[in-house]
Amino acid sequence: MSGIYIHIPFCKQACHYCDFHFSTSLKHQTALVDALLKELELRCDSFLAVSETVDTVYFGGGTPSILPISELERILERIRKNYPLSDDAEITLECNPDDLVGNSGRAYCNELKQVGFNRLSLGIQSFQDADLKLMNRAHDAKMAFDALKNSTDFFNNISVDLIYGIPCSEPADLARALQYFIEYSIPHISAYALTVEHKTALEKLIAKGEIPAPDETALEQQFLLVRNTLREAGYDHYEISNFGKPNFHSRHNSSYWSGKPYLGIGPSAHSYLGNTRLWNISNNVLYVKALEAENLPSTSEKLSTYDRHNEFVMTQLRLEKGISLSAYETDFGLEAKAVLLKQAKKYLAVNQLELSDTHLKISEKGLFFADGIAADFFLDASDGILNEYA
């Protein structure tokens, strides 16, 4: 299974917490889409060298729903023309609620379905107007409910984003938001702790004392509230931040976590092709100019065995099933496996990891600390353990 990610780098306004590449100017929108189409053509041969089919297409950003249907359709048509898209491909569009409100929002949903999208990802984040204002979101709570109603009338495969740990927010507000999603029969929920990224507006506001920093204790408590509520409602907690009803796990993101090839198209987009990582320039104008000249605006690196090992550990420990010990041994050898299990003992002793005959996985007690635990298993060339696999 492999996928294509399309980065649409436009937004109506800048969310305070966001550190993704985007622009609030639509001045170069048409030229940017033309460049995306050109990049899809130029990348085709290298992608098909490592993948026979495309099983998922994901439009992210930025705000992909800012584009008119005609532009989205052009991109999908170019993918179908140049890539072997499977008949049951998961085709997702990220949407902001303010693009799906009222009769125009209903018409947009209908048109999205007609041109081939079969999954929507809605950036709800919160149903509290104070939270949305703090984060500088473009929608309010009323728009969020309207978007949920319109989208569920046309799509049954919907994911929503939820942010917890917002300063001054109450656990009761979070609990109500979860109940709203359950009542709307939303089959997939991505729940993220509010993170203070470097050089964001949120970081500056906290530094000035205008907003309090997220509280670690509150973050952990709200994480457990999300997990317990959704599990009781029948959702699988299949990845640290992701909850899905059976058969509604994100196929696109699951391919990332499983180490499958994927192609990233657009400014700042990343690709993973046969142990080679590529990333495009994060500048809309330079991206467009390069592709007008039929040049690929990207940098690449060959991942070392140590890079692959560390990514494997990081992604697998975020998954509910954890690290397959047989797959780990096949890829990295018996010596590395022995080191892994030795290092795991301290986490097993405090019940933050669980070990079976087949898997090493994060326990419920260790979930909130998963990334830190995984980083403790990282190896580098100075260890010498993987040198024979290089």
Coordinates of C-alpha atoms in Angstrom, one line a residue, residues 51-352:
S51 CA 5.2 1.1 -5.9
E52 CA 2.8 -0.7 -8.2
T53 CA -0.4 1.0 -7.1
V54 CA -1.6 4.1 -5.3
D55 CA -4.0 3.2 -2.5
T56 CA -4.5 6.5 -0.8
V57 CA -4.5 10.2 -1.8
Y58 CA -4.5 12.8 0.9
F59 CA -5.0 16.6 0.4
G60 CA -3.5 18.4 3.4
G61 CA -2.2 21.8 4.1
G62 CA -2.7 24.6 4.7
T63 CA -6.4 24.4 3.9
P64 CA -7.2 22.3 0.9
S65 CA -10.9 23.2 1.1
I66 CA -10.0 26.8 0.2
L67 CA -9.6 25.6 -3.4
P68 CA -12.6 25.6 -5.7
I69 CA -13.8 22.2 -6.9
S70 CA -12.4 22.9 -10.4
E71 CA -8.9 23.0 -9.1
L72 CA -9.2 20.0 -6.9
E73 CA -10.7 18.1 -9.9
R74 CA -7.7 19.0 -12.0
I75 CA -5.3 17.6 -9.5
L76 CA -7.3 14.3 -9.1
E77 CA -7.5 14.0 -12.9
R78 CA -3.8 14.3 -13.2
I79 CA -3.3 11.6 -10.6
R80 CA -5.6 9.3 -12.4
K81 CA -3.9 9.9 -15.6
N82 CA -0.3 9.3 -14.4
Y83 CA -0.6 6.9 -11.5
P84 CA -2.3 3.4 -11.1
L85 CA -5.0 4.5 -8.6
S86 CA -6.7 1.4 -7.0
D87 CA -10.4 1.1 -7.4
D88 CA -11.1 1.4 -3.7
A89 CA -8.5 4.1 -3.0
E90 CA -9.1 6.2 0.1
I91 CA -9.2 9.8 -1.2
T92 CA -9.2 12.4 1.7
L93 CA -9.7 16.2 1.7
E94 CA -8.8 18.2 4.8
C95 CA -11.5 20.9 5.4
N96 CA -12.0 23.8 7.7
P97 CA -15.5 24.0 9.1
D98 CA -16.1 27.6 7.7
D99 CA -15.8 26.1 4.2
L100 CA -18.7 23.7 4.8
V101 CA -21.4 25.9 6.3
G102 CA -24.9 26.8 4.9
N103 CA -26.2 25.9 1.5
S104 CA -22.9 26.7 -0.2
G105 CA -21.2 24.2 2.1
R106 CA -23.8 21.5 1.2
A107 CA -23.2 22.1 -2.4
Y108 CA -19.4 21.9 -1.9
C109 CA -19.8 18.6 -0.1
N110 CA -21.9 17.2 -2.9
E111 CA -19.4 18.4 -5.5
L112 CA -16.5 16.8 -3.6
K113 CA -18.3 13.5 -3.6
Q114 CA -19.0 13.8 -7.3
V115 CA -15.4 14.4 -8.3
G116 CA -14.1 11.4 -6.3
F117 CA -13.4 12.3 -2.7
N118 CA -14.7 9.6 -0.3
R119 CA -13.3 10.8 3.0
L120 CA -13.2 14.2 4.8
S121 CA -11.0 15.4 7.6
L122 CA -12.5 18.3 9.5
G123 CA -10.4 20.7 11.6
I124 CA -13.0 21.2 14.4
Q125 CA -10.5 21.5 17.2
S126 CA -13.0 22.7 19.8
F127 CA -16.7 23.6 20.2
Q128 CA -15.8 26.5 22.6
D129 CA -15.7 30.0 21.0
A130 CA -13.1 31.1 23.6
D131 CA -10.8 28.2 22.6
L132 CA -11.2 28.9 18.9
K133 CA -10.5 32.6 19.4
L134 CA -7.4 31.8 21.5
M135 CA -6.1 29.6 18.7
N136 CA -7.1 32.1 16.0
R137 CA -9.3 29.7 14.1
A138 CA -11.4 31.0 11.2
H139 CA -14.6 29.3 12.5
D140 CA -16.8 29.5 15.6
A141 CA -18.8 26.8 17.4
K142 CA -21.9 27.3 15.3
M143 CA -20.0 26.8 12.1
A144 CA -18.5 23.6 13.6
F145 CA -21.9 22.1 14.2
D146 CA -23.1 23.2 10.8
A147 CA -20.1 21.7 9.1
L148 CA -20.7 18.4 11.0
K149 CA -24.3 18.3 9.8
N150 CA -23.5 19.1 6.2
S151 CA -20.5 16.7 5.9
T152 CA -22.3 13.7 7.5
D153 CA -25.2 14.1 5.1
F154 CA -22.9 13.4 2.2
F155 CA -20.0 11.3 3.7
N156 CA -19.9 8.3 6.1
N157 CA -16.1 8.2 6.2
I158 CA -15.2 11.3 8.2
S159 CA -12.3 12.2 10.6
V160 CA -12.3 15.1 12.9
D161 CA -9.3 16.9 14.6
L162 CA -9.6 17.7 18.3
I163 CA -7.1 19.7 20.4
Y164 CA -7.0 19.2 24.2
G165 CA -4.9 20.9 26.9
I166 CA -6.0 24.4 25.7
P167 CA -5.1 26.9 28.5
C168 CA -8.2 27.8 30.6
S169 CA -10.3 25.1 29.0
E170 CA -12.3 22.8 31.2
P171 CA -12.4 19.0 31.2
A172 CA -16.2 19.2 31.0
D173 CA -15.9 21.1 27.7
L174 CA -13.7 18.3 26.3
A175 CA -16.1 15.6 27.5
R176 CA -19.0 17.4 25.8
A177 CA -17.0 17.7 22.5
L178 CA -16.3 13.9 22.5
Q179 CA -20.0 13.3 23.1
Y180 CA -20.9 15.5 20.2
F181 CA -18.7 13.4 17.9
I182 CA -20.1 10.2 19.2
E183 CA -23.7 11.4 18.7
Y184 CA -22.8 12.4 15.1
S185 CA -21.4 8.9 14.6
I186 CA -18.0 10.3 13.5
P187 CA -16.0 7.1 12.8
H188 CA -12.5 8.6 13.2
I189 CA -11.1 11.1 15.7
S190 CA -7.5 12.5 15.8
A191 CA -6.9 14.1 19.2
Y192 CA -3.8 16.2 19.8
A193 CA -2.3 17.9 22.8
L194 CA -1.8 21.6 22.3
T195 CA 1.9 21.8 21.5
V196 CA 3.9 25.0 21.6
E197 CA 6.0 25.0 18.4
H198 CA 9.0 27.2 17.9
K199 CA 8.5 30.5 16.2
T200 CA 4.7 30.3 16.3
A201 CA 2.3 33.0 17.5
L202 CA 1.4 30.8 20.4
E203 CA 5.0 30.7 21.6
K204 CA 5.2 34.5 21.5
L205 CA 1.9 35.0 23.3
I206 CA 3.1 32.6 26.1
A207 CA 6.5 34.4 26.3
K208 CA 4.7 37.7 26.7
G209 CA 2.5 36.3 29.5
E210 CA -0.7 36.9 27.5
I211 CA -1.6 33.1 27.5
P212 CA -0.6 30.6 30.1
A213 CA 1.5 27.6 28.9
P214 CA -0.2 24.2 28.6
D215 CA -0.1 22.4 31.9
E216 CA 1.5 19.0 31.7
T217 CA -0.7 17.5 34.4
A218 CA -3.8 18.7 32.7
L219 CA -2.6 17.4 29.4
E220 CA -2.1 13.9 30.7
Q221 CA -5.5 13.9 32.5
Q222 CA -7.3 15.1 29.4
F223 CA -5.4 12.6 27.2
L224 CA -6.8 9.8 29.5
L225 CA -10.3 11.4 29.4
V226 CA -10.2 11.2 25.5
R227 CA -8.8 7.7 25.5
N228 CA -11.3 6.2 28.1
T229 CA -14.3 8.0 26.6
L230 CA -13.6 6.9 23.1
R231 CA -12.7 3.3 23.9
E232 CA -15.9 2.9 25.9
A233 CA -17.7 4.2 22.8
G234 CA -16.2 1.4 20.6
Y235 CA -13.3 3.2 19.1
D236 CA -9.9 1.5 18.6
H237 CA -7.0 3.5 20.0
Y238 CA -4.8 2.2 17.2
E239 CA -2.2 5.0 17.3
I240 CA -1.3 7.4 20.1
S241 CA -3.3 10.3 18.7
N242 CA -5.8 8.4 16.6
F243 CA -9.0 6.6 17.4
G244 CA -11.1 4.8 14.8
K245 CA -14.1 2.6 14.6
P246 CA -13.4 -0.9 13.1
N247 CA -12.7 -0.5 9.3
F248 CA -12.4 3.3 9.7
H249 CA -8.7 3.6 10.6
S250 CA -6.9 6.1 8.4
R251 CA -5.4 4.0 5.6
H252 CA -3.2 6.9 4.5
N253 CA -1.5 7.6 7.8
S254 CA -1.3 3.9 8.6
S255 CA 0.9 3.5 5.5
Y256 CA 3.3 6.2 6.9
W257 CA 3.5 4.3 10.2
S258 CA 4.1 1.0 8.4
G259 CA 7.0 2.3 6.4
K260 CA 5.3 2.1 3.0
P261 CA 6.5 4.4 0.1
Y262 CA 4.7 7.7 -0.2
L263 CA 5.0 10.7 -2.6
G264 CA 4.7 14.2 -1.3
I265 CA 3.6 16.9 -3.8
G266 CA 3.7 20.6 -3.2
P267 CA 5.9 23.1 -1.4
S268 CA 7.4 21.7 1.9
A269 CA 6.0 18.2 1.1
H270 CA 8.1 15.1 2.0
S271 CA 8.4 11.8 0.2
Y272 CA 9.7 8.4 1.2
L273 CA 10.8 6.3 -1.8
G274 CA 12.8 3.1 -1.2
N275 CA 14.8 4.3 1.9
T276 CA 15.3 7.7 0.3
R277 CA 13.8 10.8 1.9
L278 CA 13.0 13.9 -0.2
W279 CA 11.6 17.2 0.8
N280 CA 10.5 20.1 -1.3
I281 CA 11.4 23.8 -0.8
S282 CA 9.1 25.6 1.6
N283 CA 8.6 28.7 -0.6
N284 CA 5.6 29.0 -3.0
V285 CA 7.2 31.4 -5.4
L286 CA 10.4 29.4 -5.8
Y287 CA 8.5 26.2 -6.0
V288 CA 6.4 27.5 -8.9
K289 CA 9.4 29.0 -10.7
A290 CA 11.4 25.7 -10.5
L291 CA 8.5 23.6 -11.9
E292 CA 7.9 26.2 -14.7
A293 CA 11.4 25.4 -15.7
E294 CA 10.6 21.6 -15.3
N295 CA 13.1 21.3 -12.3
L296 CA 12.2 19.4 -9.2
P297 CA 12.6 21.8 -6.2
S298 CA 13.7 19.2 -3.7
T299 CA 16.5 17.9 -1.6
S300 CA 17.1 14.2 -0.8
E301 CA 19.0 12.0 1.5
K302 CA 19.6 8.3 1.7
L303 CA 18.5 7.0 5.1
S304 CA 21.2 5.1 7.0
T305 CA 20.4 1.9 8.7
Y306 CA 20.4 3.8 12.0
D307 CA 17.9 6.4 10.6
R308 CA 15.6 3.5 9.5
H309 CA 16.0 1.8 12.9
N310 CA 15.1 5.0 14.8
E311 CA 12.1 5.7 12.6
F312 CA 10.9 2.1 12.9
V313 CA 11.1 2.2 16.7
M314 CA 9.4 5.6 16.9
T315 CA 6.5 4.8 14.6
Q316 CA 5.9 1.2 15.8
L317 CA 5.8 2.2 19.5
R318 CA 3.1 4.8 18.7
L319 CA 0.9 2.0 17.4
E320 CA -1.4 -0.1 19.6
K321 CA 0.2 -3.3 18.4
G322 CA 3.8 -2.1 19.2
I323 CA 7.0 -3.5 17.8
S324 CA 6.9 -6.8 16.1
L325 CA 10.0 -8.6 17.5
S326 CA 10.3 -10.9 14.5
A327 CA 10.2 -8.0 12.1
Y328 CA 12.7 -6.1 14.2
E329 CA 15.1 -9.0 14.2
T330 CA 14.7 -9.5 10.5
D331 CA 15.5 -5.9 9.7
F332 CA 18.2 -5.1 12.4
G333 CA 19.5 -8.4 13.8
L334 CA 19.8 -10.4 16.9
E335 CA 22.4 -8.2 18.6
A336 CA 20.2 -5.1 18.2
K337 CA 17.2 -7.1 19.5
A338 CA 19.1 -8.1 22.6
V339 CA 20.0 -4.4 23.2
L340 CA 16.3 -3.4 22.7
L341 CA 15.1 -5.9 25.2
K342 CA 17.8 -5.0 27.7
Q343 CA 16.9 -1.3 27.5
A344 CA 13.2 -2.2 27.8
K345 CA 13.7 -3.7 31.2
K346 CA 13.5 -0.4 33.1
Y347 CA 10.2 0.5 31.5
L348 CA 8.8 -3.0 32.0
A349 CA 9.7 -2.7 35.7
V350 CA 7.5 0.4 36.1
N351 CA 4.7 -1.0 33.8
Q352 CA 5.2 1.6 31.0

